[in-house]
Tab-separated table of C-alpha atoms and ligand atoms in Angstrom:
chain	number	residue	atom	x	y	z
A	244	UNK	CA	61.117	105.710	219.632
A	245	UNK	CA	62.943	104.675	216.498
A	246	UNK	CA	64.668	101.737	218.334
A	247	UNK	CA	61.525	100.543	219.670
A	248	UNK	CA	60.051	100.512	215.808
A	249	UNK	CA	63.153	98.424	214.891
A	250	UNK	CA	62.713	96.037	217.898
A	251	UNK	CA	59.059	95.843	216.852
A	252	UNK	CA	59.743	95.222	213.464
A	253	UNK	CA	61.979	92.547	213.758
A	254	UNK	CA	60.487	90.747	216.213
A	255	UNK	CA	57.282	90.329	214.219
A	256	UNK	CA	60.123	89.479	211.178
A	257	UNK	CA	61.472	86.426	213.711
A	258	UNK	CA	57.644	85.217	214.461
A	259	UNK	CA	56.756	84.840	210.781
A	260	UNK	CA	59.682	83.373	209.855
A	261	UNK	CA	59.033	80.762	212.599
A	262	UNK	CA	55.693	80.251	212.149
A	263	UNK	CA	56.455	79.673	208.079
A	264	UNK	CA	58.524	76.416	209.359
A	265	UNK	CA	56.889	72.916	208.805
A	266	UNK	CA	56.202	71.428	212.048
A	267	UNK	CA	57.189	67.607	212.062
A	268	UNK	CA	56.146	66.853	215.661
A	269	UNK	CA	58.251	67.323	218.828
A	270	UNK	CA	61.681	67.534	218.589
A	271	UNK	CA	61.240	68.740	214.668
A	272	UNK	CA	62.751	65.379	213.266
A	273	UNK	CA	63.780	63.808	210.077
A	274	UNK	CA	60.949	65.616	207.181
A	275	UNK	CA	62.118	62.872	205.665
A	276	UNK	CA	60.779	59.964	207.779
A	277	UNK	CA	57.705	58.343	206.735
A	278	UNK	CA	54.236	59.861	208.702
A	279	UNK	CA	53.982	57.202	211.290
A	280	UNK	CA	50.000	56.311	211.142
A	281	UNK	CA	47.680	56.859	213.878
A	282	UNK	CA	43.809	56.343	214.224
A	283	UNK	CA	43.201	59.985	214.398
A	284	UNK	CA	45.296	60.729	210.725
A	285	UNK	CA	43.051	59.853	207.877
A	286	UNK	CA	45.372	57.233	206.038
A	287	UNK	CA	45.813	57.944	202.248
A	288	UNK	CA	46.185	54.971	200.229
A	289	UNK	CA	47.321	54.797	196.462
A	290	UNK	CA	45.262	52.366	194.623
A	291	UNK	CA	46.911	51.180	190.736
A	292	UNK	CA	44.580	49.805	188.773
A	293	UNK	CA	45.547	47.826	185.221
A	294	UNK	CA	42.060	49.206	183.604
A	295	UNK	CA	38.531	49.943	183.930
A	296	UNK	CA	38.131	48.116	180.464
A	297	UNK	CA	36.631	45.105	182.024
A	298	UNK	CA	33.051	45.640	183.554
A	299	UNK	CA	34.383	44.360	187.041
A	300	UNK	CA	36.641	46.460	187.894
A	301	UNK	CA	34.234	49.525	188.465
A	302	UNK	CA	32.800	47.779	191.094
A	303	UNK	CA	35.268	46.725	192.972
A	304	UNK	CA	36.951	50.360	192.766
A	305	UNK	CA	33.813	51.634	193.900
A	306	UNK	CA	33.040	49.504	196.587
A	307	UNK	CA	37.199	49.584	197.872
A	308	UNK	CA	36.633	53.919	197.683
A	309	UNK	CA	33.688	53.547	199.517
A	310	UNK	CA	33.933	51.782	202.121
A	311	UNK	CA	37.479	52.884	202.482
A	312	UNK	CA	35.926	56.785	202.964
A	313	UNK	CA	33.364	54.951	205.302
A	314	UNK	CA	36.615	54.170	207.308
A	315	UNK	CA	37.853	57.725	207.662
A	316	UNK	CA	40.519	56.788	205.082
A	317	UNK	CA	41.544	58.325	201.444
A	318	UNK	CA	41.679	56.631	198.352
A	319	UNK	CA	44.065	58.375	195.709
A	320	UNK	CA	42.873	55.895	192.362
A	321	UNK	CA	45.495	55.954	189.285
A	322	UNK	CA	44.529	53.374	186.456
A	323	UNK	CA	47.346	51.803	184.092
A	324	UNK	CA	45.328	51.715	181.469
A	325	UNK	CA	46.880	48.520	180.527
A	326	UNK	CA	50.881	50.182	180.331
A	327	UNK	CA	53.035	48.401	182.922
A	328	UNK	CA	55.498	51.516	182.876
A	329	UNK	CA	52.753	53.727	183.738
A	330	UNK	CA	51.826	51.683	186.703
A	331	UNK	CA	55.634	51.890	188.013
A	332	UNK	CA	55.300	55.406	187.815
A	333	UNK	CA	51.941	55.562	189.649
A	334	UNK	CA	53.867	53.438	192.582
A	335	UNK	CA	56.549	55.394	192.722
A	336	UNK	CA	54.510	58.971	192.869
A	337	UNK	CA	52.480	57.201	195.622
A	338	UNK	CA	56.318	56.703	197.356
A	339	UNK	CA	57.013	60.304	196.728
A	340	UNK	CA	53.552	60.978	198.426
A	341	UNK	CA	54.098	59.128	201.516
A	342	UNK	CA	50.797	57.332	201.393
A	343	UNK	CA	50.215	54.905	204.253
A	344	UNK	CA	49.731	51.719	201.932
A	345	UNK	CA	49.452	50.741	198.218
A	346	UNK	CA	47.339	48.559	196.632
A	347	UNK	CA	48.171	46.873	193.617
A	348	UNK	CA	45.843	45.414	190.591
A	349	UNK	CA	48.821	44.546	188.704
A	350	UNK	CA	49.427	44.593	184.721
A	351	UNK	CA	52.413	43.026	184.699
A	352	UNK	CA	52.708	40.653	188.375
A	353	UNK	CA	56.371	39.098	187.019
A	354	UNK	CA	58.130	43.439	186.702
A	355	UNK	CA	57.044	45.065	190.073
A	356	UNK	CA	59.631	43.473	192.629
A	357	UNK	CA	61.960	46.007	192.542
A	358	UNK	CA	59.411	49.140	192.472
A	359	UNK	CA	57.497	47.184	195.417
A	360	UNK	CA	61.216	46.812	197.382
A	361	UNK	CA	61.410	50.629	197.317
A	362	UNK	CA	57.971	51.249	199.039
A	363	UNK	CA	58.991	48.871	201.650
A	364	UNK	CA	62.003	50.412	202.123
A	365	UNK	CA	60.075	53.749	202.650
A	366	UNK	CA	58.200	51.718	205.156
A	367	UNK	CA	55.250	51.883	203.350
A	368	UNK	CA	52.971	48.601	202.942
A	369	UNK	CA	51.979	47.169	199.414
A	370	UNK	CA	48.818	44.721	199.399
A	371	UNK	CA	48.703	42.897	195.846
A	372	UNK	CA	44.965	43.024	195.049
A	373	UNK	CA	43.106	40.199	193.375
A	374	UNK	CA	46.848	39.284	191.014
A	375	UNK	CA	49.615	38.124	193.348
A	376	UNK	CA	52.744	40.568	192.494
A	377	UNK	CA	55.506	37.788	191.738
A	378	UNK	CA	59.031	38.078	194.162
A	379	UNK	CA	57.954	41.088	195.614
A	380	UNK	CA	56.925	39.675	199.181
A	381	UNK	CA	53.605	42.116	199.397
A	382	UNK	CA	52.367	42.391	203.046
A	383	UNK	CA	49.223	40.697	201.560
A	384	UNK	CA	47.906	39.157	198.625
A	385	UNK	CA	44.088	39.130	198.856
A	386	UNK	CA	41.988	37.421	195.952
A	387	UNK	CA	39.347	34.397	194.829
A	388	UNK	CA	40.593	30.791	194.968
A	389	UNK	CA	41.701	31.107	191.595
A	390	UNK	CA	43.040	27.354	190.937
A	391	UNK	CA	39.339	26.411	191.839
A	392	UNK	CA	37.921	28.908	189.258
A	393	UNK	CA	40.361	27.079	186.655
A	394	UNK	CA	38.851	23.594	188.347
A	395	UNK	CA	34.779	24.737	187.733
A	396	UNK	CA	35.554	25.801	184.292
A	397	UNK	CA	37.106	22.244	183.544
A	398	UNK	CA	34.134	20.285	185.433
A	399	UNK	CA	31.471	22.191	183.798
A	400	UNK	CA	33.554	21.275	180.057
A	401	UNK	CA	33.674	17.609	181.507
A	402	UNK	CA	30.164	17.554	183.194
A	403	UNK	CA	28.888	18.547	179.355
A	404	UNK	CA	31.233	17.777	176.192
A	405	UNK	CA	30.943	13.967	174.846
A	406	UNK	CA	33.632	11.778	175.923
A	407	UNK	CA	36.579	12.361	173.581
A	408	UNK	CA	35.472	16.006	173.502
A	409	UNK	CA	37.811	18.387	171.872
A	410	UNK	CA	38.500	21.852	173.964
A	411	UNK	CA	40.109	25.205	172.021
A	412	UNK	CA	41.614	27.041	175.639
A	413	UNK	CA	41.981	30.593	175.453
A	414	UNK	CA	43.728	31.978	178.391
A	415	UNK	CA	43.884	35.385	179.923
A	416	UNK	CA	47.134	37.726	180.023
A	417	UNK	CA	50.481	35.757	180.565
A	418	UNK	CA	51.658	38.279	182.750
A	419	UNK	CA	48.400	37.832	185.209
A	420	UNK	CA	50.021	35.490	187.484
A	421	UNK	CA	46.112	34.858	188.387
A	422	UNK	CA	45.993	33.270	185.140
A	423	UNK	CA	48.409	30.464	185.959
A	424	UNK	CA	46.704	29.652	188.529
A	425	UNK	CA	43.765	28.959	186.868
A	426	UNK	CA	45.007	26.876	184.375
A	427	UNK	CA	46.518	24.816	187.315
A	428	UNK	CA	43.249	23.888	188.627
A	429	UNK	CA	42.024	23.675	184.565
A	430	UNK	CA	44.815	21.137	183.837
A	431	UNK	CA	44.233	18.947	186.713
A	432	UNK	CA	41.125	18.512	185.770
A	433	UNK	CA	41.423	17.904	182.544
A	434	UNK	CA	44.139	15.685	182.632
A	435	UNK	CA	41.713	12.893	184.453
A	436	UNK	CA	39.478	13.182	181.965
A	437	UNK	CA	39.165	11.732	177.824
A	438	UNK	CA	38.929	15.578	176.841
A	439	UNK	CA	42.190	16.780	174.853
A	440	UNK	CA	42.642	20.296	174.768
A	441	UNK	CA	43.556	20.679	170.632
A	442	UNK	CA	44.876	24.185	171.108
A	443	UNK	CA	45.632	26.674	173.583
A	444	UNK	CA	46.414	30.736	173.502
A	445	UNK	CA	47.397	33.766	175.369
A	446	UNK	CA	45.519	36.911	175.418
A	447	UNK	CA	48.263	39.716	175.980
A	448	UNK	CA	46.378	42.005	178.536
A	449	UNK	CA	43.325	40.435	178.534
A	450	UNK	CA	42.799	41.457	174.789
A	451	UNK	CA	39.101	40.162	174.001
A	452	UNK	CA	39.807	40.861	170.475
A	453	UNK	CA	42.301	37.569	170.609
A	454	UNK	CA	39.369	35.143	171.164
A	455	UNK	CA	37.652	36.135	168.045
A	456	UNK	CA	40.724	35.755	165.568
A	457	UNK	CA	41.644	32.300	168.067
A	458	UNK	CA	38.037	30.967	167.408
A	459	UNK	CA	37.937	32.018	163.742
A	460	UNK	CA	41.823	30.806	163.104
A	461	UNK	CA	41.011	27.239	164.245
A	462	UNK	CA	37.942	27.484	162.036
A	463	UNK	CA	39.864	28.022	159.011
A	464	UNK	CA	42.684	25.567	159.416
A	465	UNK	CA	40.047	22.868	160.203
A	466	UNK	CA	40.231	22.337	164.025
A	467	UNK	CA	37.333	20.346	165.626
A	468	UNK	CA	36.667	21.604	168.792
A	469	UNK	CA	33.630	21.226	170.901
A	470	UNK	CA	34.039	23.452	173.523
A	471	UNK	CA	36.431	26.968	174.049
A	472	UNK	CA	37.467	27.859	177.441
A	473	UNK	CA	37.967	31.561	178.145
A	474	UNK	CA	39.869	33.139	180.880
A	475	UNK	CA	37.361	35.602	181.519
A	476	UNK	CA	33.636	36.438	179.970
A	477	UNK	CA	35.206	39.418	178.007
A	478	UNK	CA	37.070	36.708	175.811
A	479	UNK	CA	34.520	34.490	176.032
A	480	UNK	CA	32.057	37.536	174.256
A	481	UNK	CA	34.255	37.496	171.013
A	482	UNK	CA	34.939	33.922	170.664
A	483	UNK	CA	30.547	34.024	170.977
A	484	UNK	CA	30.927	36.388	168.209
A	485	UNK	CA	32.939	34.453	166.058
A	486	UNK	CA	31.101	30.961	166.693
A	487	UNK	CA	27.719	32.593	165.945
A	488	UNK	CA	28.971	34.003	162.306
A	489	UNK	CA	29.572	30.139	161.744
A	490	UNK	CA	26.512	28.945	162.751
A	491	UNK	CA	28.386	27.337	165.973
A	492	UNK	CA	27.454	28.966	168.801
A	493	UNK	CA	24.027	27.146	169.977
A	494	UNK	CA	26.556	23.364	169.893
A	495	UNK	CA	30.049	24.333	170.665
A	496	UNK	CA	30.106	24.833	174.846
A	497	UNK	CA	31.823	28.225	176.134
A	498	UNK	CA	32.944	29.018	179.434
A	499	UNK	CA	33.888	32.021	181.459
A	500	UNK	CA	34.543	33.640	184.529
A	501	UNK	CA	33.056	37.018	186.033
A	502	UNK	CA	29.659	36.792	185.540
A	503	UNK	CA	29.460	39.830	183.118
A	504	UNK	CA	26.059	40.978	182.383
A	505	UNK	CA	26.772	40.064	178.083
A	506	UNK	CA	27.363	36.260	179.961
A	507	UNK	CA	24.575	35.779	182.206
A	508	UNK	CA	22.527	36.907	179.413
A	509	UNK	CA	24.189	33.887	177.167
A	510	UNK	CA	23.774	31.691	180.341
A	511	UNK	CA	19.760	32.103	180.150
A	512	UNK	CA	20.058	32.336	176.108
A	513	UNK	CA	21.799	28.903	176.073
A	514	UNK	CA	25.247	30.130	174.282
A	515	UNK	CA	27.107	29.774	177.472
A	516	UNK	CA	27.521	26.980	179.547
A	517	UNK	CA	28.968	28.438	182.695
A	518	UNK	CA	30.696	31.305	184.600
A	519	UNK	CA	32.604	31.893	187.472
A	520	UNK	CA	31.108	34.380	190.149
A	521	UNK	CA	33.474	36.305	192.407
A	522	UNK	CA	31.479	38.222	194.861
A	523	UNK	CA	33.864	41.350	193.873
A	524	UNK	CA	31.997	43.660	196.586
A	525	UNK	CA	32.741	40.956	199.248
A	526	UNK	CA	36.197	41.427	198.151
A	527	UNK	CA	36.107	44.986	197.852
A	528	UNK	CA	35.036	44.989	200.921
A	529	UNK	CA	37.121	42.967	203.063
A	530	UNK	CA	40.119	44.386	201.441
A	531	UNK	CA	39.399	48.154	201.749
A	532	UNK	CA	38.828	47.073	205.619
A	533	UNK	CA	42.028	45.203	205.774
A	534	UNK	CA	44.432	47.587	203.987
A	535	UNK	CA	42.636	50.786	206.287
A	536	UNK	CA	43.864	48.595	208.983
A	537	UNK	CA	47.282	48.168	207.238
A	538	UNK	CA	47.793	51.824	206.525
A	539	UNK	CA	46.895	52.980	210.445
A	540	UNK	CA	50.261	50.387	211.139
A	541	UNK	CA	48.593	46.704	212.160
A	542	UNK	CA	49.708	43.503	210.798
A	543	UNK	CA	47.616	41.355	208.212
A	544	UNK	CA	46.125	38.304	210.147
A	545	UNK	CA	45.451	34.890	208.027
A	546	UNK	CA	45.966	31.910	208.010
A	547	UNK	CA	46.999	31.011	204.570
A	548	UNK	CA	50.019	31.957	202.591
A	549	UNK	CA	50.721	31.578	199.132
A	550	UNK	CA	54.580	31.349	197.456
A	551	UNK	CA	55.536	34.435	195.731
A	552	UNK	CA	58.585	33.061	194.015
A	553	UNK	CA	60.733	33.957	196.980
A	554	UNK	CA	58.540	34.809	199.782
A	555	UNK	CA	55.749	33.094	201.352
A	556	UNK	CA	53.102	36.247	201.409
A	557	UNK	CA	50.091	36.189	203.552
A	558	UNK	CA	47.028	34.873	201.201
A	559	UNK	CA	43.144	35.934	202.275
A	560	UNK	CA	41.490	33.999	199.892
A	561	UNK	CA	38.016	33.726	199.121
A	562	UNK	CA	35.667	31.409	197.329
A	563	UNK	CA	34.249	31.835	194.000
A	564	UNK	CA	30.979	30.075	192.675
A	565	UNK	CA	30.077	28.451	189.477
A	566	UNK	CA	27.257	29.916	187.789
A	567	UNK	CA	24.889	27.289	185.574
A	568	UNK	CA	21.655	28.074	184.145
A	569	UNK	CA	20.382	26.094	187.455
A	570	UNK	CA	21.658	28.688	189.504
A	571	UNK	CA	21.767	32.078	187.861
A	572	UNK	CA	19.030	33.295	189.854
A	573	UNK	CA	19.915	32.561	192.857
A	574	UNK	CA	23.159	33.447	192.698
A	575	UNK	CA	23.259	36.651	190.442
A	576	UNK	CA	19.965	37.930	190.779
A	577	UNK	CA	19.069	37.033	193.863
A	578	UNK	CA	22.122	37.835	195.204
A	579	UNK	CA	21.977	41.605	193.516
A	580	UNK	CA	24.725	41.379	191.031
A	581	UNK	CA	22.968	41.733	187.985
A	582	UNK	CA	18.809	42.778	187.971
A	583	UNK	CA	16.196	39.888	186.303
A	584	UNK	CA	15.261	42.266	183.551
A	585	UNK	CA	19.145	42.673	182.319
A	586	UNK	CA	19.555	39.290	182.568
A	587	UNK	CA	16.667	38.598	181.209
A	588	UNK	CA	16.710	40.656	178.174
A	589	UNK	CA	16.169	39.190	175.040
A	590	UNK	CA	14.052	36.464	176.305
A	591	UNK	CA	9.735	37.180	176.182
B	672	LIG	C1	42.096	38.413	186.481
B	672	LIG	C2	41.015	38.066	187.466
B	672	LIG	C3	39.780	37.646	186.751
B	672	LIG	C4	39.406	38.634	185.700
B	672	LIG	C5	40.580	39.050	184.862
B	672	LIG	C6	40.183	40.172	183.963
B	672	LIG	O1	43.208	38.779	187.186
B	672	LIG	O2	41.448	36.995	188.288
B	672	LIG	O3	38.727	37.571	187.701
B	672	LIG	O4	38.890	39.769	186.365
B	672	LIG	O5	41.637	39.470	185.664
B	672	LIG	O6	38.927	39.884	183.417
């Protein structure tokens, strides 16, 4: 009787210790090894944002998470909050994790190559989202055409300013390789033309605040300008700020891109000449579908490429539109992106 107990007793001892032991598949395997994907898993993917501080970025988090979920995937979303060291350590917990892909909005694009070679290495996929992450050679880098956002910004200056005009150019963050870009396209344009730019400044991560003490700095020491270009609407908001306390802002011509609410609203009001629409759902969209893809193991398809500073990286790029007075309607209202009585505000 009392051997049976013990036989009993360690038998059911033997089963729970087996059943306590993490199964890794057949053959029990390397725990190590990264999850290979399959359709059936629901893929995680870690998302890095740089901030929520500028009003796009909500929506195209929202619309990626979304649609993402709609794809049987999950969506773990860390924001940066603007701190390039904090976004390295997002990447690498997202390593640690073993998601099946990262996506990037980068802070810094020029100080991720290394963290981006170690998820590789791990054999997980990195997609650089809407900034292209410099010498880093991301699986994919999917954004607008930004050179032609820094083109329409330039035409629009051109299409409007007198000949001779004088342009103040206030660009976004240096370390947004997007931003380069754009002032590619801006240059090129400019260059053909008899506009002189008379000055031109950085905005360390996309600091709005810098437009207003750019604006009001030129102001002071004397600088004629007749039109300030601004990487992004959020700028262009403080450099309307500090042209209206001088009286300037219904003559001097400001551009943007975006399409923030605060910008269509100056569109209709007359105190801003243009901005530059990027569908950001459409992005959203289309990348969430792509990187789901990714993370269950396929291979990007398209059929650009864009240099990386060492690697050519596959490039989906999509087409932003310029956004007049002409065309605000149909383009941002019509098209759902802001509603006709935001827009609209503080017009009868
Ligand atoms: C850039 C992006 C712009 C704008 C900016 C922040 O990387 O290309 O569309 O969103 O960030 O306002």
């Amino acid at each position: 009787m009392k051997r049976t107990r013990v036989y009993q007793r360690t038998l059911t001892l033997v089963l729970a210790l087996l059943l306590s032991l993490p199964f890794t598949g057949c053959g029990g395997g390397n725990a190590e090894a990264k999850k290979e994907p399959s359709s059936e898993d629901k893929p995680l993917i870690g998302m890095s944002f740089d901030s929520f501080l500028i009003e796009r970025w909500q929506r195209d988090r929202d619309v990626f998470v979304s649609t993402a979920s709609e794809l049987g995937a999950e969506v773990n979303v860390q924001i940066a909050n603007g701190d390039a060291n904090e976004q390295v350590s997002q990447i690498e917990y997202f390593i640690k994790k073993g998601v099946d892909a990262i996506v990037v909005i980068a802070v810094d694009c020029y100080g991720l190559s290394d963290t981006v070679q170690k998820a590789r290495e791990a054999g997980i996929p990195v997609i650089s989202y809407d900034r292209l992450i410099m010498n880093a050679n991301s699986d994919l880098y999917i954004s607008f055409d930004n050179e032609m956002v820094g083109t329409m910004m330039a035409q629009a200056l051109v299409d409007s300013l007198p000949h001779g005009g004088k342009i103040l150019s206030i660009c976004g963050s240096p370390t947004d390789q997007n931003v380069s870009q754009a002032n590619r396209g801006f240059d090129a344009v400019i260059a053909k033309s008899d506009l002189t730019v008379v000055a031109e400044e950085y905005a360390s991560n996309w600091l709005a605040e810098t437009a207003y003490n750019v604006v009001n700095k030129a102001i002071a020491d004397g600088v004629v300008f007749d039109g300030v270009r601004c990487g992004n609407d959020d700028l262009a908001s403080q450099a309307f700020l500090a042209l209206s306390e001088h009286r300037l802002a219904s003559t001097v011509r400001l551009v943007g891109q975006d399409a923030d609410l605060a910008a269509c609203q100056r569109i209709v009001e007359g105190t801003q000449l243009m901005t530059v629409y990027k569908p950001v759902e459409k992005l959203a969209k289309e990348a969430a579908e792509i990187v789901v893809r990714i993370a269950r193991g396929e291979k990007p398809q398209t059929t650009d490429t864009i240099f990386d500073g060492v690697y050519d990286v596959p490039y989906k790029k999509l087409t932003p539109i310029m956004v007049t007075r002409d065309n605000i309607d149909e383009v941002i209202i019509d098209g759902g992106f802001h509603r006709k009585e935001q827009v609209y505000l503080n017009l009868d």
